[in-house]
Coordinates of C-alpha atoms in Angstrom, one line a residue:
Chain A
X1 CA 42.8 67.5 -26.0
X2 CA 43.5 69.9 -23.1
X3 CA 44.7 73.5 -24.0
X4 CA 48.2 74.9 -24.0
X5 CA 48.7 78.2 -22.1
X6 CA 51.4 80.7 -23.2
X7 CA 52.6 83.6 -21.1
X8 CA 55.9 85.5 -21.3
X9 CA 57.0 89.1 -21.2
X10 CA 59.7 88.7 -23.9
X11 CA 58.8 85.8 -26.2
X12 CA 56.5 86.2 -29.2
X13 CA 53.1 84.4 -28.7
X14 CA 52.5 84.5 -32.4
X15 CA 55.8 82.8 -33.3
X16 CA 55.1 80.0 -30.8
X17 CA 51.5 79.6 -31.9
X18 CA 52.7 79.1 -35.4
X19 CA 55.5 76.7 -34.7
X20 CA 53.4 74.6 -32.4
X21 CA 50.4 74.6 -34.8
X22 CA 52.7 73.2 -37.5
X23 CA 53.8 70.4 -35.3
X24 CA 50.5 69.6 -33.5
X25 CA 47.7 70.4 -36.0
X26 CA 44.6 71.8 -34.2
X27 CA 46.5 72.6 -31.0
X28 CA 44.3 74.7 -28.6
X29 CA 46.9 77.4 -28.0
X30 CA 45.8 80.2 -25.6
X31 CA 48.0 83.2 -25.2
X32 CA 47.6 85.2 -22.0
X33 CA 45.4 87.2 -21.3
X34 CA 42.9 85.2 -23.6
X35 CA 42.9 82.1 -21.3
X36 CA 39.3 81.0 -21.5
X37 CA 38.2 78.5 -18.9
X38 CA 41.2 77.9 -16.6
X39 CA 40.0 74.2 -16.2
X40 CA 40.8 73.6 -19.9
X41 CA 44.5 74.3 -19.4
X42 CA 46.7 71.2 -19.3
X43 CA 50.1 72.5 -20.3
X44 CA 51.7 75.8 -19.4
X45 CA 54.5 77.3 -21.5
X46 CA 55.8 80.2 -19.4
X47 CA 58.6 82.6 -18.7
X48 CA 58.6 84.8 -15.5
X49 CA 54.9 84.8 -14.7
X50 CA 53.8 86.5 -11.5
X51 CA 53.8 84.4 -8.3
X52 CA 50.4 82.7 -7.7
X53 CA 49.5 82.8 -11.4
X54 CA 49.9 79.0 -12.0
X55 CA 47.8 77.9 -9.1
X56 CA 44.5 78.8 -10.8
X57 CA 44.6 75.9 -13.3
X58 CA 43.1 72.8 -11.6
X59 CA 44.0 70.4 -14.4
X60 CA 47.5 71.5 -15.1
X61 CA 49.8 68.5 -15.9
X62 CA 53.0 70.2 -16.8
X63 CA 54.8 73.6 -16.5
X64 CA 57.4 74.2 -19.2
X65 CA 60.0 77.0 -18.9
X66 CA 60.7 79.0 -22.1
X67 CA 64.4 78.9 -21.2
X68 CA 67.0 76.7 -19.8
X69 CA 66.5 78.1 -16.3
X70 CA 63.6 77.1 -14.1
X71 CA 64.4 79.3 -11.1
X72 CA 61.7 81.7 -12.1
X73 CA 59.1 78.9 -11.7
X74 CA 60.4 77.7 -8.3
X75 CA 60.5 81.4 -7.1
X76 CA 56.6 81.1 -6.9
X77 CA 55.7 80.3 -3.2
X78 CA 52.3 79.1 -4.4
X79 CA 53.6 76.9 -7.1
X80 CA 51.2 73.9 -7.4
X81 CA 52.7 70.6 -6.4
X82 CA 52.0 67.8 -8.9
X83 CA 52.6 69.2 -12.5
X84 CA 55.8 68.1 -14.1
X85 CA 58.4 70.9 -14.3
X86 CA 60.2 71.0 -17.6
X87 CA 63.0 73.1 -19.0
X88 CA 63.9 73.8 -22.6
X89 CA 67.2 72.3 -23.7
X90 CA 67.6 73.9 -27.0
X91 CA 70.6 72.9 -29.2
X92 CA 70.6 76.4 -30.7
X93 CA 70.9 77.9 -27.3
X94 CA 74.0 75.7 -26.5
X95 CA 75.7 77.0 -29.6
X96 CA 74.7 80.6 -29.0
X97 CA 76.0 80.4 -25.4
X98 CA 79.3 78.7 -26.5
X99 CA 79.8 81.6 -29.0
X100 CA 79.2 84.2 -26.3
X101 CA 81.5 82.5 -23.8
X102 CA 84.2 82.2 -26.4
X103 CA 83.9 85.9 -27.2
X104 CA 84.5 86.8 -23.6
X105 CA 87.5 84.3 -23.3
X106 CA 89.1 85.5 -26.5
X107 CA 88.6 89.2 -25.6
X108 CA 90.4 88.8 -22.3
X109 CA 93.1 86.4 -23.6
X110 CA 93.9 88.5 -26.6
X111 CA 94.2 91.7 -24.5
X112 CA 91.1 93.2 -26.1
X113 CA 90.5 95.5 -23.1
X114 CA 94.0 96.9 -23.4
X115 CA 93.9 97.3 -27.2
X116 CA 90.5 99.1 -27.0
X117 CA 92.1 101.5 -24.5
X118 CA 95.2 101.9 -26.7
X119 CA 93.0 102.7 -29.7
X120 CA 91.2 105.4 -27.6
X121 CA 94.6 106.9 -26.8
X122 CA 95.9 106.6 -30.4
X123 CA 98.8 104.6 -29.2
X124 CA 100.5 102.0 -31.3
X125 CA 101.9 99.5 -28.8
X126 CA 102.1 95.7 -29.5
X127 CA 101.8 93.8 -26.2
X128 CA 103.6 90.6 -25.5
X129 CA 101.8 87.8 -27.3
X130 CA 99.6 85.6 -25.0
X131 CA 100.3 81.9 -24.7
X132 CA 97.2 79.8 -25.2
X133 CA 98.3 76.4 -24.0
X134 CA 98.9 77.7 -20.4
X135 CA 95.7 79.9 -20.2
X136 CA 93.4 78.1 -17.8
X137 CA 89.7 78.5 -18.4
X138 CA 87.3 77.2 -15.8
X139 CA 83.6 76.5 -16.5
X140 CA 81.4 76.6 -13.5
X141 CA 78.6 74.2 -14.2
X142 CA 78.9 71.4 -16.8
X143 CA 75.2 70.9 -17.8
X144 CA 74.2 71.0 -21.4
X145 CA 75.3 74.7 -21.9
X146 CA 78.4 74.4 -19.8
X147 CA 79.6 71.2 -21.5
X148 CA 79.2 72.8 -25.0
X149 CA 81.0 76.0 -24.0
X150 CA 83.8 73.9 -22.4
X151 CA 84.2 71.8 -25.6
X152 CA 84.2 74.9 -27.8
X153 CA 86.8 76.7 -25.8
X154 CA 89.0 73.6 -25.6
X155 CA 88.9 73.2 -29.3
X156 CA 90.9 76.4 -29.7
X157 CA 93.8 75.1 -27.6
X158 CA 93.0 76.4 -24.1
X159 CA 93.6 74.5 -20.9
X160 CA 89.9 73.9 -19.9
X161 CA 88.4 72.5 -16.7
X162 CA 84.9 72.4 -15.4
X163 CA 83.3 72.1 -12.0
X164 CA 80.0 70.4 -11.3
X165 CA 78.2 68.6 -8.5
X166 CA 78.9 65.2 -10.0
X167 CA 81.9 64.0 -12.1
X168 CA 81.6 64.4 -15.9
X169 CA 83.5 62.9 -18.7
X170 CA 84.0 65.4 -21.5
X171 CA 87.0 65.0 -24.0
X172 CA 89.8 67.6 -23.4
X173 CA 88.0 69.0 -20.3
X174 CA 89.3 68.2 -16.8
X175 CA 86.4 67.5 -14.5
X176 CA 86.4 68.7 -10.9
X177 CA 83.4 67.5 -8.8
X178 CA 81.8 68.4 -5.5
X179 CA 82.6 70.8 -2.7
X180 CA 85.9 69.0 -1.8
X181 CA 87.4 69.8 -5.3
X182 CA 86.1 73.4 -5.6
X183 CA 89.2 75.1 -4.1
X184 CA 91.5 73.2 -6.5
X185 CA 89.3 74.2 -9.4
X186 CA 89.4 77.8 -8.5
X187 CA 93.2 77.9 -7.8
X188 CA 93.9 76.7 -11.4
X189 CA 91.4 79.1 -13.1
X190 CA 92.5 82.3 -14.9
X191 CA 89.1 82.9 -16.6
X192 CA 86.1 81.8 -14.6
X193 CA 82.8 81.3 -16.6
X194 CA 79.6 81.0 -14.6
X195 CA 77.0 78.8 -16.3
X196 CA 75.2 77.3 -13.3
X197 CA 71.5 77.1 -12.7
X198 CA 70.1 79.2 -9.9
X199 CA 69.4 77.0 -6.9
X200 CA 69.5 77.6 -3.1
X201 CA 73.0 76.1 -3.2
X202 CA 74.3 78.4 -6.0
X203 CA 72.8 81.6 -4.7
X204 CA 75.6 84.0 -3.7
X205 CA 78.2 81.5 -4.7
X206 CA 80.4 84.1 -6.5
X207 CA 81.4 86.1 -3.5
X208 CA 84.5 87.7 -1.9
X209 CA 85.7 84.3 -0.6
X210 CA 85.4 82.7 -4.1
X211 CA 87.2 85.7 -5.8
X212 CA 90.0 85.4 -3.2
X213 CA 90.6 81.8 -4.1
X214 CA 91.1 82.7 -7.8
X215 CA 94.7 83.6 -8.9
X216 CA 95.5 87.3 -8.9
X217 CA 94.5 88.9 -12.3
X218 CA 91.7 86.4 -13.0
X219 CA 88.8 87.4 -15.2
X220 CA 85.1 86.7 -14.3
X221 CA 82.4 85.9 -16.8
X222 CA 78.8 85.2 -15.7
X223 CA 75.9 84.1 -17.9
X224 CA 74.3 81.8 -15.3
X225 CA 72.0 83.9 -13.1
X226 CA 72.4 87.2 -11.5
X227 CA 71.5 85.8 -8.0
X228 CA 74.8 83.8 -8.0
X229 CA 77.0 86.9 -8.0
X230 CA 77.4 89.1 -4.9
X231 CA 77.8 92.4 -6.9
X232 CA 79.4 94.5 -4.1
X233 CA 82.0 91.7 -3.6
X234 CA 82.9 91.8 -7.3
X235 CA 83.3 95.6 -7.3
X236 CA 85.6 95.3 -4.2
X237 CA 87.7 92.6 -5.9
X238 CA 88.0 94.7 -9.1
X239 CA 89.0 97.8 -7.2
X240 CA 91.6 96.0 -5.2
X241 CA 93.1 94.7 -8.5
X242 CA 92.7 91.0 -7.6
X243 CA 90.2 90.5 -10.3
X244 CA 91.3 92.0 -13.7
X245 CA 87.8 92.5 -15.2
X246 CA 84.4 91.0 -15.7
X247 CA 81.9 90.4 -18.5
X248 CA 78.3 90.0 -17.2
X249 CA 75.2 89.0 -19.0
X250 CA 72.9 88.5 -15.9
X251 CA 72.2 90.6 -12.9
X252 CA 70.3 90.5 -9.6
X253 CA 67.8 93.1 -11.1
X254 CA 67.1 93.1 -14.8
X255 CA 67.1 95.5 -16.6
X256 CA 70.2 96.6 -14.7
X257 CA 69.0 99.9 -13.0
X258 CA 70.3 103.2 -14.3
X259 CA 72.9 104.4 -11.8
X260 CA 74.1 100.9 -11.0
X261 CA 78.0 101.1 -10.6
X262 CA 78.5 98.3 -13.2
X263 CA 77.2 100.6 -16.0
X264 CA 80.2 103.0 -15.6
X265 CA 82.9 100.7 -14.2
X266 CA 85.8 100.6 -16.7
X267 CA 86.6 97.0 -16.0
X268 CA 83.0 95.7 -16.3
X269 CA 81.3 94.9 -19.6
X270 CA 77.5 94.9 -19.2
X271 CA 75.5 92.7 -21.7
X272 CA 71.7 93.0 -21.7
X273 CA 71.0 89.3 -21.1
X274 CA 71.6 88.3 -24.7
X275 CA 74.1 85.5 -24.4
X276 CA 71.7 82.8 -25.5
X277 CA 68.1 83.5 -26.6
X278 CA 65.4 80.9 -27.0
X279 CA 64.4 80.4 -30.6
X280 CA 60.8 79.4 -31.3
X281 CA 61.7 77.3 -34.3
X282 CA 64.4 75.1 -32.7
X283 CA 62.7 74.9 -29.3
X284 CA 59.3 74.0 -30.7
X285 CA 60.3 70.4 -31.6
X286 CA 61.0 69.7 -28.0
X287 CA 57.9 71.5 -26.6
X288 CA 55.7 69.7 -29.1
X289 CA 57.1 66.4 -28.1
X290 CA 56.6 67.1 -24.5
X291 CA 53.0 68.3 -25.0
X292 CA 52.3 64.9 -26.8
X293 CA 54.0 62.9 -24.0
X294 CA 52.3 64.7 -21.1
X295 CA 48.8 64.4 -22.7
X296 CA 49.5 60.7 -23.4
X297 CA 50.4 60.2 -19.7
X298 CA 54.1 59.6 -20.5
X299 CA 57.2 61.0 -18.8
X300 CA 58.4 64.3 -20.4
X301 CA 62.0 64.8 -21.6
X302 CA 64.2 67.4 -19.7
X303 CA 62.1 67.1 -16.5
X304 CA 63.4 69.0 -13.5
X305 CA 63.7 67.4 -10.1
X306 CA 61.8 69.7 -7.8
X307 CA 64.1 69.0 -4.8
X308 CA 67.3 69.8 -6.7
X309 CA 65.6 72.4 -8.9
X310 CA 67.6 71.6 -12.0
Chain B
X1 CA 130.3 77.3 -40.8
X2 CA 129.0 80.7 -41.9
X3 CA 127.4 83.5 -39.9
X4 CA 123.7 83.6 -39.3
X5 CA 122.5 87.2 -39.6
X6 CA 119.5 88.1 -37.4
X7 CA 117.9 91.4 -38.0
X8 CA 114.6 92.8 -36.7
X9 CA 113.8 96.4 -37.9
X10 CA 112.7 98.8 -35.2
X11 CA 113.4 96.3 -32.4
X12 CA 116.2 94.6 -30.6
X13 CA 117.6 91.7 -32.5
X14 CA 119.6 90.3 -29.5
X15 CA 116.8 88.2 -27.9
X16 CA 116.4 86.4 -31.3
X17 CA 120.1 85.7 -31.7
X18 CA 120.1 84.4 -28.1
X19 CA 117.2 82.1 -28.6
X20 CA 118.9 80.8 -31.7
X21 CA 122.1 80.1 -29.7
X22 CA 120.1 78.5 -26.9
X23 CA 118.4 76.0 -29.3
X24 CA 121.5 75.5 -31.5
X25 CA 124.7 76.5 -29.6
X26 CA 126.9 75.6 -32.6
X27 CA 125.4 78.4 -34.7
X28 CA 127.3 81.7 -35.1
X29 CA 124.3 84.1 -34.8
X30 CA 125.0 87.8 -35.0
X31 CA 123.2 91.2 -35.4
X32 CA 124.0 93.4 -38.3
X33 CA 126.5 95.5 -36.3
X34 CA 128.6 92.4 -35.4
X35 CA 129.0 91.3 -39.0
X36 CA 132.7 92.1 -39.9
X37 CA 133.0 89.9 -43.0
X38 CA 130.0 90.1 -45.3
X39 CA 131.3 87.1 -47.2
X40 CA 130.8 85.0 -44.1
X41 CA 127.0 85.5 -44.0
X42 CA 125.4 82.3 -44.9
X43 CA 121.8 82.8 -43.8
X44 CA 119.9 86.0 -43.2
X45 CA 116.9 85.8 -40.8
X46 CA 115.1 89.2 -41.3
X47 CA 112.2 91.5 -40.7
X48 CA 112.6 94.5 -43.0
X49 CA 116.4 94.5 -43.6
X50 CA 117.2 97.9 -45.3
X51 CA 117.1 97.5 -49.0
X52 CA 120.4 97.0 -50.8
X53 CA 122.1 95.0 -48.1
X54 CA 121.3 91.5 -49.2
X55 CA 123.4 91.9 -52.4
X56 CA 126.4 92.7 -50.1
X57 CA 126.5 89.1 -48.9
X58 CA 128.0 87.1 -51.8
X59 CA 127.7 83.6 -50.1
X60 CA 124.1 83.9 -48.9
X61 CA 122.3 80.6 -49.1
X62 CA 118.9 81.6 -47.7
X63 CA 116.8 84.6 -46.9
X64 CA 114.4 83.6 -44.1
X65 CA 111.5 86.0 -43.4
X66 CA 110.5 86.4 -39.7
X67 CA 106.9 86.7 -40.9
X68 CA 104.3 84.7 -42.9
X69 CA 104.8 87.4 -45.6
X70 CA 107.9 88.0 -47.7
X71 CA 106.9 91.3 -49.3
X72 CA 109.4 93.1 -47.2
X73 CA 112.2 91.0 -48.9
X74 CA 110.9 90.9 -52.5
X75 CA 110.4 94.7 -52.4
X76 CA 114.2 95.1 -52.4
X77 CA 115.1 95.8 -56.1
X78 CA 118.7 94.7 -55.6
X79 CA 117.9 91.4 -53.9
X80 CA 120.1 88.7 -55.4
X81 CA 117.6 86.7 -57.5
X82 CA 119.4 83.3 -57.1
X83 CA 119.1 83.2 -53.3
X84 CA 116.1 81.2 -52.1
X85 CA 113.5 83.1 -49.9
X86 CA 111.4 81.3 -47.2
X87 CA 108.5 82.5 -45.0
X88 CA 107.8 81.2 -41.5
X89 CA 105.6 78.1 -41.3
X90 CA 104.8 77.9 -37.6
X91 CA 101.6 76.2 -36.3
X92 CA 101.7 78.6 -33.3
X93 CA 101.2 81.6 -35.7
X94 CA 98.2 79.8 -37.2
X95 CA 96.5 79.4 -33.8
X96 CA 97.2 83.1 -33.0
X97 CA 95.6 84.1 -36.3
X98 CA 92.6 81.9 -35.8
X99 CA 92.0 83.4 -32.4
X100 CA 92.4 87.0 -33.7
X101 CA 89.9 86.4 -36.6
X102 CA 87.4 84.5 -34.4
X103 CA 87.4 87.4 -31.9
X104 CA 86.9 89.9 -34.7
X105 CA 84.0 87.9 -36.1
X106 CA 82.3 87.3 -32.7
X107 CA 82.6 91.0 -31.7
X108 CA 80.7 91.9 -34.9
X109 CA 78.2 88.9 -34.8
X110 CA 77.3 89.6 -31.1
X111 CA 77.3 93.4 -31.6
X112 CA 79.9 94.2 -29.0
X113 CA 80.2 97.8 -30.4
X114 CA 76.6 98.4 -29.4
X115 CA 77.3 98.0 -25.7
X116 CA 78.8 101.5 -25.5
X117 CA 75.5 102.9 -26.8
X118 CA 73.6 100.9 -24.2
X119 CA 75.9 102.2 -21.5
X120 CA 75.2 105.8 -22.6
X121 CA 71.5 105.3 -22.2
X122 CA 71.5 103.2 -20.3
X123 CA 69.0 101.1 -22.3
X124 CA 68.0 97.5 -22.1
X125 CA 66.8 95.9 -25.4
X126 CA 64.6 92.8 -25.4
X127 CA 63.8 90.2 -28.0
X128 CA 67.3 90.4 -29.5
X129 CA 68.3 87.3 -31.6
X130 CA 71.7 86.9 -33.2
X131 CA 71.4 84.8 -36.3
X132 CA 74.4 82.5 -36.6
X133 CA 73.2 81.3 -40.0
X134 CA 73.7 84.8 -41.4
X135 CA 77.4 84.6 -40.6
X136 CA 79.0 83.6 -43.9
X137 CA 82.7 84.0 -43.9
X138 CA 84.7 84.4 -47.1
X139 CA 88.4 83.9 -46.7
X140 CA 90.7 85.5 -49.3
X141 CA 93.9 83.5 -49.5
X142 CA 94.0 79.8 -49.0
X143 CA 97.5 79.2 -47.7
X144 CA 98.2 77.6 -44.3
X145 CA 96.7 80.5 -42.4
X146 CA 93.6 80.9 -44.6
X147 CA 92.8 77.2 -44.4
X148 CA 93.1 77.2 -40.6
X149 CA 90.8 80.2 -40.3
X150 CA 88.2 78.7 -42.7
X151 CA 88.2 75.4 -40.7
X152 CA 87.8 77.3 -37.4
X153 CA 84.8 79.2 -38.7
X154 CA 83.2 75.9 -39.8
X155 CA 84.0 74.5 -36.4
X156 CA 81.9 77.2 -34.8
X157 CA 79.0 76.3 -37.1
X158 CA 79.4 79.3 -39.4
X159 CA 79.4 78.9 -43.2
X160 CA 82.8 79.4 -44.8
X161 CA 84.2 79.6 -48.3
X162 CA 87.5 80.6 -49.8
X163 CA 89.2 82.3 -52.7
X164 CA 92.6 82.0 -54.2
X165 CA 94.2 83.4 -57.4
X166 CA 94.5 79.9 -59.0
X167 CA 92.1 77.0 -58.6
X168 CA 92.4 75.0 -55.3
X169 CA 90.6 72.0 -54.0
X170 CA 90.2 71.6 -50.3
X171 CA 88.1 69.0 -48.6
X172 CA 84.9 70.3 -47.2
X173 CA 85.5 73.9 -48.3
X174 CA 83.8 75.7 -51.2
X175 CA 86.8 77.2 -53.2
X176 CA 86.5 80.1 -55.7
X177 CA 89.3 81.5 -57.9
X178 CA 90.0 84.2 -60.4
X179 CA 88.2 87.5 -60.8
X180 CA 84.7 86.0 -61.3
X181 CA 85.2 83.8 -58.3
X182 CA 86.1 86.8 -56.2
X183 CA 82.8 88.5 -57.1
X184 CA 80.9 85.3 -56.3
X185 CA 82.6 85.0 -53.0
X186 CA 81.9 88.6 -52.0
X187 CA 78.3 88.4 -53.0
X188 CA 77.8 85.3 -50.8
X189 CA 79.8 86.6 -47.7
X190 CA 78.7 88.7 -44.8
X191 CA 82.4 88.6 -43.6
X192 CA 85.5 89.0 -45.7
X193 CA 88.8 88.0 -44.1
X194 CA 91.9 89.0 -46.1
X195 CA 94.9 86.6 -45.6
X196 CA 96.5 87.2 -49.0
X197 CA 100.1 87.8 -49.7
X198 CA 100.8 91.3 -51.0
X199 CA 101.7 91.2 -54.6
X200 CA 101.2 93.4 -57.7
X201 CA 97.9 91.6 -58.3
X202 CA 96.5 91.7 -54.8
X203 CA 97.4 95.3 -53.9
X204 CA 94.2 97.4 -53.5
X205 CA 92.0 94.3 -53.8
X206 CA 89.8 95.4 -50.8
X207 CA 88.1 98.3 -52.6
X208 CA 84.6 99.9 -53.2
X209 CA 83.9 97.5 -56.1
X210 CA 84.3 94.5 -53.8
X211 CA 82.4 96.0 -50.8
X212 CA 79.3 96.9 -52.8
X213 CA 78.8 93.2 -53.7
X214 CA 78.5 92.3 -50.0
X215 CA 75.2 92.3 -48.1
X216 CA 74.5 95.5 -46.0
X217 CA 75.9 95.4 -42.5
X218 CA 78.9 93.2 -43.4
X219 CA 82.3 92.9 -41.7
X220 CA 85.8 93.4 -43.2
X221 CA 88.8 91.8 -41.4
X222 CA 92.2 92.7 -42.8
X223 CA 95.0 90.6 -41.4
X224 CA 96.9 90.5 -44.7
X225 CA 98.9 93.7 -45.4
X226 CA 97.9 97.4 -45.3
X227 CA 98.5 97.6 -49.1
X228 CA 95.5 95.3 -49.7
X229 CA 93.0 98.0 -48.5
X230 CA 92.0 101.2 -50.3
X231 CA 91.5 103.2 -47.0
X232 CA 89.1 105.8 -48.4
X233 CA 86.8 103.1 -49.9
X234 CA 86.5 101.5 -46.4
X235 CA 85.4 104.8 -44.8
X236 CA 82.9 105.3 -47.6
X237 CA 81.5 101.7 -47.2
X238 CA 81.2 102.2 -43.4
X239 CA 79.4 105.5 -43.9
X240 CA 76.9 104.0 -46.4
X241 CA 76.2 101.1 -44.1
X242 CA 77.4 98.5 -46.7
X243 CA 79.9 97.5 -44.1
X244 CA 78.9 97.7 -40.4
X245 CA 82.4 97.2 -39.0
X246 CA 86.0 96.5 -39.8
X247 CA 88.8 94.9 -37.8
X248 CA 92.2 96.1 -39.1
X249 CA 95.5 94.8 -37.9
X250 CA 97.7 96.0 -40.8
X251 CA 98.1 99.4 -42.3
X252 CA 99.7 101.2 -45.3
X253 CA 102.0 103.0 -42.8
X254 CA 103.0 101.2 -39.6
X255 CA 103.0 102.4 -36.8
X256 CA 99.7 104.1 -37.9
X257 CA 100.2 107.9 -37.7
X258 CA 98.6 109.6 -34.7
X259 CA 96.4 111.8 -36.8
X260 CA 95.0 109.0 -38.9
X261 CA 91.1 109.0 -38.9
X262 CA 90.9 105.2 -38.3
X263 CA 92.0 105.7 -34.6
X264 CA 88.8 107.5 -33.6
X265 CA 86.4 105.5 -35.9
X266 CA 84.2 103.6 -33.5
X267 CA 83.3 101.1 -36.2
X268 CA 86.9 100.0 -36.6
X269 CA 88.6 97.6 -34.1
X270 CA 92.2 98.6 -34.5
X271 CA 95.2 96.4 -33.4
X272 CA 98.9 97.1 -33.9
X273 CA 99.9 94.2 -36.2
X274 CA 99.5 91.5 -33.6
X275 CA 97.1 89.0 -35.2
X276 CA 99.8 86.4 -35.6
X277 CA 102.6 87.7 -33.7
X278 CA 105.7 85.6 -34.1
X279 CA 106.6 83.3 -31.1
X280 CA 110.4 83.4 -30.6
X281 CA 110.6 79.8 -29.4
X282 CA 108.5 78.1 -32.0
X283 CA 109.6 80.3 -34.9
X284 CA 113.3 79.7 -34.0
X285 CA 112.7 76.0 -34.1
X286 CA 111.6 76.5 -37.7
X287 CA 114.7 78.6 -38.5
X288 CA 117.0 76.0 -37.1
X289 CA 115.4 73.4 -39.3
X290 CA 115.7 75.5 -42.4
X291 CA 119.4 76.3 -41.7
X292 CA 120.0 72.5 -41.4
X293 CA 118.2 72.0 -44.7
X294 CA 120.1 74.5 -46.8
X295 CA 123.4 73.3 -45.4
X296 CA 122.4 69.7 -46.4
X297 CA 121.4 70.9 -49.8
X298 CA 117.6 70.3 -49.2
X299 CA 114.9 72.9 -50.0
X300 CA 113.8 74.9 -47.0
X301 CA 110.3 74.7 -45.6
X302 CA 108.1 77.7 -46.7
X303 CA 110.2 78.2 -49.9
X304 CA 108.4 80.9 -52.0
X305 CA 108.2 81.5 -55.7
X306 CA 109.4 85.1 -56.3
X307 CA 107.5 85.2 -59.6
X308 CA 104.2 84.7 -57.8
X309 CA 105.3 86.7 -54.7
X310 CA 104.4 84.0 -52.2

């Protein structure tokens, strides 16, 4: 059987070696830099490897991302053509992401920012109670993660809609589809949650023009990719008061550089890209199944279309 | 038809009387100042009516609390014992409580308190995994609000269990009761949510003896009454690390005095008794129904047993 290559700056090689060995006895697992003969490698399990790294394996049949996103793979200008590109769709990640999105929605809805400030000022001041049924949450992107977040938020009584390229049917979630319905989606959204994959079409999507189409006082949440947000435009919209605040988990440069204005902005909450982590145990079932399929010449699950890049 | 007395301590009662008249124009709703004949008062809708006043209304048929709790009424030593007392049963308040507790649990679970430390660095941790399976929520008090909170926690995939003074059986929820049951629940919970009524038996129930049974790094959420918590024991448990955080919405003295140490304690999320703020429209609907009931000789919804205190 061909070998499985592992390389990631933030995932544990030992945890993955163990979970895959339990599922595929005798798997030839090679953690970078102990690659051995590059011709042995048939399956690459990677996260953010340097450009040009993947072209050295002549017998590579599949490249599997260690996360939901595959933009880090397509960012490689020398990416070999031919191997299947696969992403991890991990049920644990969907739940973790839904939790994180719900936290941001509830914090804004329940006036968390105001109460945190009142506590700092030692001021006892009950604010008018917020009405849930008229609070409009908009999920940008209704893939596996977006759909689960939308369902979770809707279950708590919010008015939830989602926008995606194609129409979706999700109970209690209004579906807006395509560019022609984008303005209507934004106009009805008080809390915008970005959960899109990074593609050429979504790069810089969250810019001044998008913020201007949201109602005044809207809140912006992004846990898609940093490249979708034009950071200076968000700062301008926050400072003008049109956008009330933002919770961000992803940034154009990560780690967010010291001295970046987001770190000290009172209306921005910076999260260190922790909204949904891949878990070796729950992701391993899917990776093991795909290794089996690819080596048997079958089509893998969760394959990405290289033209659409998701 | 008699007078409906509407009294809200420390606040303007007029909007409540107006809402009552809007929904039921035939009712003679008045504030305390406008009551000229005490014998005409038929129903008293109150939040903290000064003690000793209830006994001055000889024809009173119902004391309707403007809160889920009735401790402010039962504490009046001269309260006429034969007059029924009812608490508010309003689904809107249940939703508000569910949102408040969910926010408190997610803030702790996703370590929101830690973001301030990161900002001060700034630092960027990697390899962080939040273990949703370690979130085990114990709900003290299994009335309407307690059951709604337990179900919501299960809906997010967290484990939940409950405790009440006397045995209860609720579909799909592990229920404990009595003193031994309380210790079992605390030992198995990383989060305790207090939703008990304040009675002689439950005063001071949140104390050092209970906290030390919980696993290190746990969370306390008090949305019952301030009298449930031994304040000095909470500070000691936070200092020892037994508890990592607390979310407090109720206090022994409200408003919380400016010099109280809780204000500046970064481990405490402090809110000014807003967890389940009453909604004038939906609560008034419940009041109108209870007025109709007592006039028709039917028992009011939310009738409490003064001997038990809830």
